[in-house]
CSV table of C-alpha atoms in Angstrom, one decimal:
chain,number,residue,atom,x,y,z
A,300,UNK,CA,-26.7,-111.0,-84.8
A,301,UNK,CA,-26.7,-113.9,-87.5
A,302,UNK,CA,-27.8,-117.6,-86.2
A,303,UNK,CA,-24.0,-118.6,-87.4
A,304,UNK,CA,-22.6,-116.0,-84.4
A,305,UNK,CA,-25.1,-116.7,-82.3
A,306,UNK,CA,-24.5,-120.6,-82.8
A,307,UNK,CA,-21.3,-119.8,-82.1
A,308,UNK,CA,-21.4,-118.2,-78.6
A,309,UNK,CA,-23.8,-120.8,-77.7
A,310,UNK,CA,-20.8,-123.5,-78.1
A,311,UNK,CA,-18.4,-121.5,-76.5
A,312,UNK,CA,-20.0,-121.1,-73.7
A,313,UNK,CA,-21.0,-124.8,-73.5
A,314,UNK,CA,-16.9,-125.9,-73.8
A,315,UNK,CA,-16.6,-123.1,-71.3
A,316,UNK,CA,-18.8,-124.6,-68.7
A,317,UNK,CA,-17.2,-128.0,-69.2
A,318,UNK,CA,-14.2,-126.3,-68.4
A,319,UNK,CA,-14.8,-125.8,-65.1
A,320,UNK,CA,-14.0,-128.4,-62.3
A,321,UNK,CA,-16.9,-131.2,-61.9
A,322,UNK,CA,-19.2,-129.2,-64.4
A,323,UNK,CA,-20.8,-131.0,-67.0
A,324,UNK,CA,-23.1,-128.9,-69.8
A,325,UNK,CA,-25.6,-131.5,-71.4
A,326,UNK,CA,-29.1,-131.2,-73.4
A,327,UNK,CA,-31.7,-131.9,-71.0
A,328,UNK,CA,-34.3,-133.3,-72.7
A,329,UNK,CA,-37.4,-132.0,-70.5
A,330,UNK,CA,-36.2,-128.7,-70.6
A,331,UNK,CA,-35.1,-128.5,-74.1
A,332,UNK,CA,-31.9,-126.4,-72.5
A,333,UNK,CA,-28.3,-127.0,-72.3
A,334,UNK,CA,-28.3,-127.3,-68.6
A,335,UNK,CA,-25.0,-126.3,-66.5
A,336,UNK,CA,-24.6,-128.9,-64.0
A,337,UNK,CA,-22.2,-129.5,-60.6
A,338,UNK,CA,-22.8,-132.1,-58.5
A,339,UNK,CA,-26.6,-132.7,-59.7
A,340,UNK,CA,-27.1,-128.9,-58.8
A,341,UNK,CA,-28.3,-126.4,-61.6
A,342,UNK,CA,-25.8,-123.4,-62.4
A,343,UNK,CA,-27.1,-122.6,-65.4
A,344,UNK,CA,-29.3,-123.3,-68.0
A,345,UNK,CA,-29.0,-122.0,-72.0
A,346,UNK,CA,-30.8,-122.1,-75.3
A,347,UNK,CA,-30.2,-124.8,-77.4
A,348,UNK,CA,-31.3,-123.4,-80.3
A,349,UNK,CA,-29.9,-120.1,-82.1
A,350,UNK,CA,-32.6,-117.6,-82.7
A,351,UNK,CA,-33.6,-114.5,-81.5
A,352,UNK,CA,-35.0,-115.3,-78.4
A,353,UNK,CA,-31.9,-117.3,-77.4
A,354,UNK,CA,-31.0,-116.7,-73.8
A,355,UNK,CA,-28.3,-117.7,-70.7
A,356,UNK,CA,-29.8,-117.9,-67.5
A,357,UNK,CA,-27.0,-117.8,-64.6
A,358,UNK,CA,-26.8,-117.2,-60.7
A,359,UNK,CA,-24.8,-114.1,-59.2
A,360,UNK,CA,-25.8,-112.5,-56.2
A,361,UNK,CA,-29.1,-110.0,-55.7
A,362,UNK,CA,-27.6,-106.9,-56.0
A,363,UNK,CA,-25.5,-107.6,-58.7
A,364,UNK,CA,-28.6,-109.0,-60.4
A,365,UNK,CA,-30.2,-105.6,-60.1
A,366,UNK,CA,-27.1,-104.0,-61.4
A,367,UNK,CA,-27.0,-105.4,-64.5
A,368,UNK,CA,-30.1,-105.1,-65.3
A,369,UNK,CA,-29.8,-101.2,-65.1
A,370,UNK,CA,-26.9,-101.7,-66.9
A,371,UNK,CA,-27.8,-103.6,-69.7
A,372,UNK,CA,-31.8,-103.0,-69.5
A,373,UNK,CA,-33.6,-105.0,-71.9
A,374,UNK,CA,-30.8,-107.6,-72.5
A,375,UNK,CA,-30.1,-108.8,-69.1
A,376,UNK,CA,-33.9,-109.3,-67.7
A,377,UNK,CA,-35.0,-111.5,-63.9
A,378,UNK,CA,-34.3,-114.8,-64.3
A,379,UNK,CA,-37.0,-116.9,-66.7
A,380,UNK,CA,-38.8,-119.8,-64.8
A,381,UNK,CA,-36.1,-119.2,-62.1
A,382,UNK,CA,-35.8,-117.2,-58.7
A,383,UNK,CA,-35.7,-113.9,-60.0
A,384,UNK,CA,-33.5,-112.2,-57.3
A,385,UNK,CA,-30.9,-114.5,-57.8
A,386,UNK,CA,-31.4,-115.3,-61.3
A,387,UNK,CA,-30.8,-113.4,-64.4
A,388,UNK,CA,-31.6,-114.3,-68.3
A,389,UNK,CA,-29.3,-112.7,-70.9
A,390,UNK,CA,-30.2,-112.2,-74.4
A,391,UNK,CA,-27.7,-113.8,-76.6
A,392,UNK,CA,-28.8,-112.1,-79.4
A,393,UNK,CA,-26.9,-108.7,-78.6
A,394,UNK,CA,-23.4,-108.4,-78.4
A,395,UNK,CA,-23.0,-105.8,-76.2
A,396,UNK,CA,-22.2,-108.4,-73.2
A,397,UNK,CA,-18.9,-109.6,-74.8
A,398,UNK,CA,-18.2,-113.3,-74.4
A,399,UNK,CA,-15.8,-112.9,-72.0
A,400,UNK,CA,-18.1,-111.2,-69.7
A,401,UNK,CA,-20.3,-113.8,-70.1
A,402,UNK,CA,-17.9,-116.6,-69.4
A,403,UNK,CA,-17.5,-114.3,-66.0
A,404,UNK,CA,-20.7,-114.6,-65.2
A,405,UNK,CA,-21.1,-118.2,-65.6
A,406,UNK,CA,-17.8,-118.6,-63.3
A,407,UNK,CA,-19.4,-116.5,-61.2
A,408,UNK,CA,-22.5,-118.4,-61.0
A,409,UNK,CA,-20.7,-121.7,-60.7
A,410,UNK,CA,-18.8,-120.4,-58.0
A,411,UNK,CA,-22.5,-119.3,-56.0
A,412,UNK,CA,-23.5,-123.0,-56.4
A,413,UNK,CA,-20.2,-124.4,-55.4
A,414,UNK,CA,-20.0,-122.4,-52.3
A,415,UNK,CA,-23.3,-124.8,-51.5
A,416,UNK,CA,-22.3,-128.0,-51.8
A,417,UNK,CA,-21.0,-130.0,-48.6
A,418,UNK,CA,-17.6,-130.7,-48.0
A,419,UNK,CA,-18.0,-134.0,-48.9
A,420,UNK,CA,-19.5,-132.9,-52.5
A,421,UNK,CA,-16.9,-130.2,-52.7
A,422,UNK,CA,-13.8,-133.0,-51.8
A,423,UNK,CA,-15.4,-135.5,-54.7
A,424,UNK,CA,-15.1,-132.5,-57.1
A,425,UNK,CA,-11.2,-131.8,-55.9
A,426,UNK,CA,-10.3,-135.7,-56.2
C-alpha cells in the first residue's frame, strides 16, 4: 500500500475516533502515537507515521482477539506493549481489513472501555 493510502486511513480513522461521544484522538508526545482517549482512559493507540510498520492497536474481548488473529494471521498480531489477550495490533499496511471493519473495531473497543467508567464518568460523557 503507498504511504499516500496509508496516510489516508490513518486520518480517517483519527476523525473517526473523534467521532465518538467524549473521545478525543491526540499525538501523545511520549508515545509518539495518536492515542484514542475517553475520559483519561486509553482505547486505542495508532501510528502516527505512514510506513510499513504502521499499526492500530484496539481492545475487543479475548476470544474475539484470538479469532482474528486466525483470521487475518500475520496482519492482526497480540497487542504491542499492551495486554495481549485483550489487545490486538493491526497492520495498516494491508488492506484486507477494510476501513470499515476497522472503524468496527475501534467502536468496539471504545465501547469495552466505556462499559468501565463509573456512572458518574459515563453521565459527564452524556451531558
Amino acid at each position: 500500500m503507498k504511504d499516500s493510502v496509508m496516510q489516508q486511513r490513518i486520518e480517517t480513522f483519527k476523525a473517526f475516533g473523534e467521532t465518538l461521544k467524549g473521545a478525543k484522538v491526540y499525538f501523545r508526545e511520549d508515545w509518539e502515537v495518536f492515542y484514542f482517549d475517553l475520559q483519561g482512559k486509553m482505547f486505542g493507540m495508532m501510528s502516527d507515521q505512514a510506513s510499513q510498520d504502521a499499526i492500530i492497536t484496539l481492545k475487543n474481548l479475548p476470544e474475539k482477539n484470538e479469532e482474528l488473529r486466525e483470521i487475518y494471521a500475520g496482519i492482526v498480531i497480540p497487542g504491542y506493549y499492551t495486554n495481549k489477550n485483550h489487545w490486538n495490533s493491526i497492520k495498516l499496511a494491508s488492506d484486507e481489513l477494510p476501513d470499515e471493519a476497522i472503524k468496527q473495531l475501534i467502536e468496539t473497543s471504545y465501547r469495552l472501555v466505556y462499559q468501565k467508567l463509573t456512572k458518574k464518568q459515563k453521565a459527564e460523557i452524556e451531558e
